[in-house]
Amino acid sequence: MPDLATPSNTIKILNKHNFSVQKKFGQNFLIDRHILEKIVKAAKINKADCVLEIGPGIGTMTQYLAHHSGKVIAVEIDKKLIPILHETLADYDNVIIKNQDILKTDLLSLVNENNDGKPIKVVANLPYYITTPIIMLLFEQHIPLESITVMVQKEVAERIKTGPGSKEYGALSLAVQYYARPEIIASVPPACFIPRPAVSSAILHLKKHKEPTVTVNDEGFLFGIIRAAFNQRRKTLANALTNASDLSLARSQVTNALKEMGLIESIRGEALSLIEFALLADKLGCT
Ligand code: SAM
């Protein structure tokens, strides 16, 4: 099977199978082998690795992953792509194709069955309509995971990577940075895909922390505080937290906690680092 990462080979396969691209599944197929090489390099794939690929499409990236890794588990929602994948990946005996929705997949069982519970690497050109739920699911299900290397919308990569003070900083930056260290590897223009997406993309590498960089008494409460702070990001942090009915916090509790931390009462959530949010959560959680 020829390398699918060229416009002509991709079009040939799509036409051969009379396949029409499904916008609702976020289908934008990669056609640039330099980008695929960058992804495989960033993920540091080697023959000892088991890779989970989310949304293999017609198998373009899967070919590269199968070539470099020990095993690939490819989870694809679109059943019309399954016969195409069986054809394009016929040369590889280390690929398992699953016709499933990744958001409804029991990832822990999948990893335990296929990699004896050892950490996997996730590599994907993600469907952009569900980028955030997929990334959060991978962390929150607490599966054995080494890293995530994914193509995402450039703007989302920037939101994930940024720190306090920038306008992109928010709940997503903090949630991801709680679990991993983000790095933007490269920008990828729309011309690298068929069909071309309306936005620019970026390769994002998330190296999971071996030990958490912050520890809190109650992870759920920390994320509740963070969500509330950015739900009303133009308000002061004290107002945003006391307005959040699910947190049931009195204004004096919040202002006292801020004072103890040496922060001004009028501070906004966007000025706090992850460590400060963690400290605040522990202070508020035990009052
Ligand atoms: N990996 C291929 C490539 O790089 O050319 C295709 C990437 S395309 C951006 C996203 C892929 O994810 C599509 O094949 C789409 O059908 C699949 N997909 C969309 N939603 C999904 C879901 N919930 N679970 C699994 N796959 C999904």
CSV table of C-alpha atoms and ligand atoms in Angstrom, one decimal:
chain,number,residue,atom,x,y,z
A,1,MET,CA,0.0,0.0,0.0
A,2,PRO,CA,1.5,3.4,-1.0
A,3,ASP,CA,2.1,6.2,1.5
A,4,LEU,CA,-1.3,7.9,1.9
A,5,ALA,CA,0.2,11.2,2.9
A,6,THR,CA,0.0,12.8,-0.5
A,7,PRO,CA,-3.0,14.6,-2.1
A,8,SER,CA,-3.2,12.2,-5.0
A,9,ASN,CA,-3.0,8.9,-3.0
A,10,THR,CA,-5.6,10.2,-0.5
A,11,ILE,CA,-8.0,11.3,-3.3
A,12,LYS,CA,-7.4,7.9,-5.1
A,13,ILE,CA,-8.5,6.0,-1.9
A,14,LEU,CA,-11.5,8.2,-1.3
A,15,ASN,CA,-12.7,7.9,-4.9
A,16,LYS,CA,-12.1,4.1,-5.0
A,17,HIS,CA,-14.4,3.7,-2.0
A,18,ASN,CA,-16.8,6.4,-3.1
A,19,PHE,CA,-16.3,8.0,0.3
A,20,SER,CA,-17.7,11.4,1.0
A,21,VAL,CA,-16.1,13.3,3.9
A,22,GLN,CA,-18.3,13.8,6.9
A,23,LYS,CA,-18.2,17.2,8.4
A,24,LYS,CA,-20.1,16.1,11.5
A,25,PHE,CA,-17.2,13.8,12.4
A,26,GLY,CA,-14.6,16.6,11.9
A,27,GLN,CA,-12.9,14.7,9.0
A,28,ASN,CA,-9.9,16.5,7.6
A,29,PHE,CA,-7.3,14.1,6.4
A,30,LEU,CA,-3.6,14.8,6.6
A,31,ILE,CA,-1.7,14.9,3.3
A,32,ASP,CA,1.7,16.1,4.3
A,33,ARG,CA,4.4,13.5,5.3
A,34,HIS,CA,6.6,16.1,6.9
A,35,ILE,CA,3.9,16.9,9.4
A,36,LEU,CA,3.5,13.2,10.2
A,37,GLU,CA,7.2,12.8,10.7
A,38,LYS,CA,7.1,15.7,13.1
A,39,ILE,CA,4.3,14.1,15.1
A,40,VAL,CA,6.0,10.7,15.3
A,41,LYS,CA,9.2,12.5,16.4
A,42,ALA,CA,7.5,14.7,19.0
A,43,ALA,CA,5.8,11.6,20.5
A,44,LYS,CA,9.2,9.8,20.6
A,45,ILE,CA,7.5,6.6,19.3
A,46,ASN,CA,9.6,3.4,19.4
A,47,LYS,CA,9.1,-0.3,19.0
A,48,ALA,CA,8.3,-0.8,22.7
A,49,ASP,CA,5.4,1.6,22.5
A,50,CYS,CA,1.7,0.8,22.4
A,51,VAL,CA,-0.1,3.8,20.7
A,52,LEU,CA,-3.7,4.7,20.9
A,53,GLU,CA,-4.8,6.6,17.8
A,54,ILE,CA,-8.1,8.4,18.0
A,55,GLY,CA,-9.8,8.8,14.6
A,56,PRO,CA,-7.5,7.0,12.2
A,57,GLY,CA,-9.6,8.2,9.2
A,58,ILE,CA,-8.3,6.4,6.1
A,59,GLY,CA,-5.2,5.3,8.0
A,60,THR,CA,-2.6,7.9,6.9
A,61,MET,CA,-1.1,8.5,10.3
A,62,THR,CA,-1.8,4.9,11.3
A,63,GLN,CA,0.7,3.7,8.7
A,64,TYR,CA,3.4,5.8,10.2
A,65,LEU,CA,2.5,4.8,13.8
A,66,ALA,CA,2.4,1.1,12.9
A,67,HIS,CA,5.8,1.4,11.2
A,68,HIS,CA,7.5,3.0,14.2
A,69,SER,CA,5.7,1.4,17.2
A,70,GLY,CA,5.1,-2.0,18.6
A,71,LYS,CA,1.3,-1.8,18.5
A,72,VAL,CA,-1.4,0.6,17.5
A,73,ILE,CA,-5.0,0.6,18.7
A,74,ALA,CA,-7.0,2.7,16.3
A,75,VAL,CA,-10.5,3.8,17.4
A,76,GLU,CA,-12.7,5.2,14.6
A,77,ILE,CA,-16.4,6.2,15.0
A,78,ASP,CA,-17.3,6.2,11.3
A,79,LYS,CA,-18.2,2.7,10.2
A,80,LYS,CA,-17.8,3.6,6.5
A,81,LEU,CA,-14.0,4.1,7.2
A,82,ILE,CA,-13.5,0.6,8.6
A,83,PRO,CA,-13.3,-1.4,5.3
A,84,ILE,CA,-11.0,1.4,4.0
A,85,LEU,CA,-8.7,1.0,7.1
A,86,HIS,CA,-8.6,-2.8,6.6
A,87,GLU,CA,-7.4,-2.2,3.1
A,88,THR,CA,-4.9,0.6,3.7
A,89,LEU,CA,-3.4,-1.2,6.8
A,90,ALA,CA,-3.3,-4.7,5.4
A,91,ASP,CA,0.5,-4.7,5.4
A,92,TYR,CA,0.6,-4.3,9.1
A,93,ASP,CA,0.0,-7.0,11.7
A,94,ASN,CA,0.4,-4.7,14.7
A,95,VAL,CA,-2.8,-2.6,14.2
A,96,ILE,CA,-6.1,-3.2,16.0
A,97,ILE,CA,-9.0,-1.4,14.5
A,98,LYS,CA,-12.0,-0.6,16.7
A,99,ASN,CA,-15.3,0.9,15.3
A,100,GLN,CA,-16.2,2.9,18.4
A,101,ASP,CA,-16.9,6.4,19.7
A,102,ILE,CA,-13.9,7.3,21.8
A,103,LEU,CA,-16.1,9.2,24.3
A,104,LYS,CA,-18.0,6.0,25.0
A,105,THR,CA,-15.0,3.7,25.1
A,106,ASP,CA,-13.8,2.0,28.3
A,107,LEU,CA,-10.2,3.2,27.9
A,108,LEU,CA,-9.0,1.5,31.1
A,109,SER,CA,-10.0,-1.9,29.9
A,110,LEU,CA,-8.6,-1.2,26.4
A,111,VAL,CA,-5.2,-0.3,27.8
A,112,ASN,CA,-5.2,-3.2,30.3
A,113,GLU,CA,-6.1,-5.7,27.5
A,114,ASN,CA,-3.7,-4.4,25.0
A,115,ASN,CA,-0.7,-3.2,27.0
A,116,ASP,CA,-0.9,-5.1,30.3
A,117,GLY,CA,-1.7,-1.9,32.1
A,118,LYS,CA,1.6,-0.3,31.1
A,119,PRO,CA,1.4,3.4,30.0
A,120,ILE,CA,0.4,4.1,26.4
A,121,LYS,CA,1.0,7.0,24.2
A,122,VAL,CA,-1.9,8.8,22.6
A,123,VAL,CA,-1.3,10.2,19.1
A,124,ALA,CA,-4.0,11.7,16.9
A,125,ASN,CA,-5.2,14.3,14.5
A,126,LEU,CA,-8.2,15.1,16.6
A,127,PRO,CA,-11.7,15.8,15.4
A,128,TYR,CA,-11.8,19.5,16.4
A,129,TYR,CA,-15.5,19.5,17.5
A,130,ILE,CA,-14.6,17.3,20.6
A,131,THR,CA,-11.0,18.2,21.3
A,132,THR,CA,-11.5,19.3,24.9
A,133,PRO,CA,-13.8,16.4,26.0
A,134,ILE,CA,-11.3,13.9,24.5
A,135,ILE,CA,-8.2,15.5,26.2
A,136,MET,CA,-10.0,15.7,29.6
A,137,LEU,CA,-11.4,12.2,29.3
A,138,LEU,CA,-7.9,10.8,28.8
A,139,PHE,CA,-6.7,12.5,32.0
A,140,GLU,CA,-9.8,12.1,34.1
A,141,GLN,CA,-10.2,8.3,33.4
A,142,HIS,CA,-6.7,8.0,35.0
A,143,ILE,CA,-5.6,5.4,32.4
A,144,PRO,CA,-1.9,4.5,32.4
A,145,LEU,CA,-0.7,7.3,30.1
A,146,GLU,CA,2.8,8.6,29.2
A,147,SER,CA,2.0,11.4,26.8
A,148,ILE,CA,-0.6,12.8,24.3
A,149,THR,CA,0.6,14.2,21.0
A,150,VAL,CA,-2.2,15.7,19.0
A,151,MET,CA,-3.1,18.0,16.1
A,152,VAL,CA,-5.6,20.5,17.4
A,153,GLN,CA,-6.9,23.9,16.4
A,154,LYS,CA,-4.0,26.4,16.9
A,155,GLU,CA,-6.1,28.6,19.1
A,156,VAL,CA,-6.9,25.7,21.5
A,157,ALA,CA,-3.1,24.8,21.7
A,158,GLU,CA,-2.4,28.4,22.7
A,159,ARG,CA,-5.1,28.3,25.3
A,160,ILE,CA,-3.8,25.1,26.8
A,161,LYS,CA,-0.1,26.3,26.8
A,162,THR,CA,-0.6,29.8,28.3
A,163,GLY,CA,-0.2,31.1,31.9
A,164,PRO,CA,-1.7,33.8,34.1
A,165,GLY,CA,-2.3,37.2,32.7
A,166,SER,CA,-3.0,36.4,29.1
A,167,LYS,CA,-6.5,36.6,27.7
A,168,GLU,CA,-6.4,33.0,26.5
A,169,TYR,CA,-5.7,31.8,30.0
A,170,GLY,CA,-8.6,29.9,31.5
A,171,ALA,CA,-10.1,26.7,32.9
A,172,LEU,CA,-8.7,24.6,30.1
A,173,SER,CA,-5.1,25.8,30.6
A,174,LEU,CA,-5.3,25.0,34.3
A,175,ALA,CA,-7.0,21.7,33.9
A,176,VAL,CA,-4.5,20.4,31.4
A,177,GLN,CA,-1.5,21.9,33.2
A,178,TYR,CA,-2.7,20.1,36.4
A,179,TYR,CA,-2.1,16.8,34.6
A,180,ALA,CA,0.7,17.5,32.1
A,181,ARG,CA,3.4,19.8,30.7
A,182,PRO,CA,2.2,21.3,27.4
A,183,GLU,CA,4.5,22.1,24.4
A,184,ILE,CA,3.5,23.5,21.0
A,185,ILE,CA,5.7,21.6,18.5
A,186,ALA,CA,4.7,23.3,15.2
A,187,SER,CA,2.0,25.3,13.4
A,188,VAL,CA,0.2,23.5,10.6
A,189,PRO,CA,-1.5,25.4,7.8
A,190,PRO,CA,-4.9,24.4,6.4
A,191,ALA,CA,-3.2,23.3,3.1
A,192,CYS,CA,-1.8,20.2,4.9
A,193,PHE,CA,-5.3,18.6,4.9
A,194,ILE,CA,-8.1,17.4,2.6
A,195,PRO,CA,-10.5,19.1,2.9
A,196,ARG,CA,-8.9,22.2,4.2
A,197,PRO,CA,-10.2,23.2,7.7
A,198,ALA,CA,-11.3,26.8,8.2
A,199,VAL,CA,-8.7,27.4,10.9
A,200,SER,CA,-5.0,26.9,11.4
A,201,SER,CA,-3.8,23.9,13.4
A,202,ALA,CA,-0.9,23.1,15.7
A,203,ILE,CA,0.9,20.0,17.0
A,204,LEU,CA,0.5,19.9,20.7
A,205,HIS,CA,2.6,17.5,23.0
A,206,LEU,CA,1.4,16.9,26.5
A,207,LYS,CA,3.9,15.1,28.7
A,208,LYS,CA,2.0,13.7,31.7
A,209,HIS,CA,3.4,14.6,35.1
A,210,LYS,CA,4.8,11.5,36.9
A,211,GLU,CA,4.0,13.2,40.2
A,212,PRO,CA,1.4,16.0,40.3
A,213,THR,CA,3.0,19.5,40.4
A,214,VAL,CA,0.3,20.5,42.9
A,215,THR,CA,-1.5,18.4,45.4
A,216,VAL,CA,-4.9,19.3,46.9
A,217,ASN,CA,-7.3,17.7,49.4
A,218,ASP,CA,-10.1,17.6,46.9
A,219,GLU,CA,-9.5,17.6,43.1
A,220,GLY,CA,-13.2,18.0,42.3
A,221,PHE,CA,-13.4,21.1,44.5
A,222,LEU,CA,-10.3,22.6,42.9
A,223,PHE,CA,-11.8,22.2,39.5
A,224,GLY,CA,-15.1,23.6,40.8
A,225,ILE,CA,-13.3,26.8,41.9
A,226,ILE,CA,-11.4,27.1,38.6
A,227,ARG,CA,-14.6,26.7,36.6
A,228,ALA,CA,-16.4,29.3,38.7
A,229,ALA,CA,-13.5,31.8,38.5
A,230,PHE,CA,-13.6,31.7,34.7
A,231,ASN,CA,-17.3,31.3,34.1
A,232,GLN,CA,-17.5,35.0,35.2
A,233,ARG,CA,-14.0,36.0,34.3
A,234,ARG,CA,-14.8,39.8,34.1
A,235,LYS,CA,-15.9,39.7,37.8
A,236,THR,CA,-13.5,39.8,40.7
A,237,LEU,CA,-12.6,36.3,42.0
A,238,ALA,CA,-14.4,36.9,45.2
A,239,ASN,CA,-17.6,37.8,43.4
A,240,ALA,CA,-17.3,34.9,40.9
A,241,LEU,CA,-16.8,32.4,43.7
A,242,THR,CA,-19.6,33.7,45.9
A,243,ASN,CA,-22.0,33.8,42.9
A,244,ALA,CA,-21.4,30.1,42.1
A,245,SER,CA,-24.3,28.4,43.8
A,246,ASP,CA,-22.8,24.9,43.6
A,247,LEU,CA,-19.8,26.1,45.8
A,248,SER,CA,-21.9,27.6,48.6
A,249,LEU,CA,-19.2,30.0,49.7
A,250,ALA,CA,-19.7,33.1,51.8
A,251,ARG,CA,-18.0,36.3,50.7
A,252,SER,CA,-16.1,36.7,54.0
A,253,GLN,CA,-14.6,33.1,53.6
A,254,VAL,CA,-13.2,34.0,50.2
A,255,THR,CA,-11.9,37.4,51.1
A,256,ASN,CA,-10.3,36.1,54.3
A,257,ALA,CA,-8.6,33.3,52.3
A,258,LEU,CA,-7.3,35.8,49.7
A,259,LYS,CA,-6.0,38.0,52.5
A,260,GLU,CA,-4.2,35.1,54.1
A,261,MET,CA,-2.5,34.3,50.7
A,262,GLY,CA,-1.4,38.0,50.4
A,263,LEU,CA,-3.7,38.6,47.5
A,264,ILE,CA,-5.8,41.8,47.0
A,265,GLU,CA,-9.6,41.5,47.4
A,266,SER,CA,-10.2,42.8,43.9
A,267,ILE,CA,-8.0,40.2,42.2
A,268,ARG,CA,-9.5,38.3,39.2
A,269,GLY,CA,-9.1,34.6,38.6
A,270,GLU,CA,-7.0,35.2,35.5
A,271,ALA,CA,-4.2,36.5,37.7
A,272,LEU,CA,-3.8,33.3,39.7
A,273,SER,CA,-1.4,30.5,38.9
A,274,LEU,CA,-2.3,26.8,39.3
A,275,ILE,CA,-0.4,26.7,42.6
A,276,GLU,CA,-2.4,29.7,43.9
A,277,PHE,CA,-5.7,28.1,42.9
A,278,ALA,CA,-4.7,24.9,44.7
A,279,LEU,CA,-3.8,26.8,47.9
A,280,LEU,CA,-7.1,28.7,47.7
A,281,ALA,CA,-9.1,25.5,47.2
A,282,ASP,CA,-7.5,23.9,50.2
A,283,LYS,CA,-8.1,27.0,52.3
A,284,LEU,CA,-11.8,27.3,51.2
A,285,GLY,CA,-12.3,23.5,51.4
A,286,CYS,CA,-11.4,23.3,55.1
A,287,THR,CA,-13.2,26.4,56.4
B,1,SAM,N1,-6.1,10.5,11.5
B,1,SAM,C1,-6.7,10.9,10.2
B,1,SAM,C2,-5.7,11.8,9.5
B,1,SAM,O1,-4.9,12.4,10.1
B,1,SAM,O2,-5.8,11.9,8.2
B,1,SAM,C3,-8.1,11.5,10.3
B,1,SAM,C4,-8.2,12.7,11.2
B,1,SAM,S1,-9.7,13.5,11.2
B,1,SAM,C5,-9.3,15.2,11.7
B,1,SAM,C6,-10.6,13.0,12.6
B,1,SAM,C7,-11.0,11.5,12.6
B,1,SAM,O3,-11.7,11.3,13.9
B,1,SAM,C8,-12.0,11.2,11.6
B,1,SAM,O4,-11.6,9.9,11.0
B,1,SAM,C9,-13.4,11.0,12.3
B,1,SAM,O5,-14.3,10.1,11.7
B,1,SAM,C10,-12.9,10.5,13.6
B,1,SAM,N2,-13.8,10.7,14.8
B,1,SAM,C11,-14.7,11.8,14.9
B,1,SAM,N3,-15.3,11.7,16.1
B,1,SAM,C12,-14.9,10.5,16.7
B,1,SAM,C13,-15.2,9.9,17.9
B,1,SAM,N4,-16.1,10.4,18.8
B,1,SAM,N5,-14.6,8.7,18.2
B,1,SAM,C14,-13.6,8.2,17.4
B,1,SAM,N6,-13.3,8.8,16.2
B,1,SAM,C15,-13.9,9.9,15.9
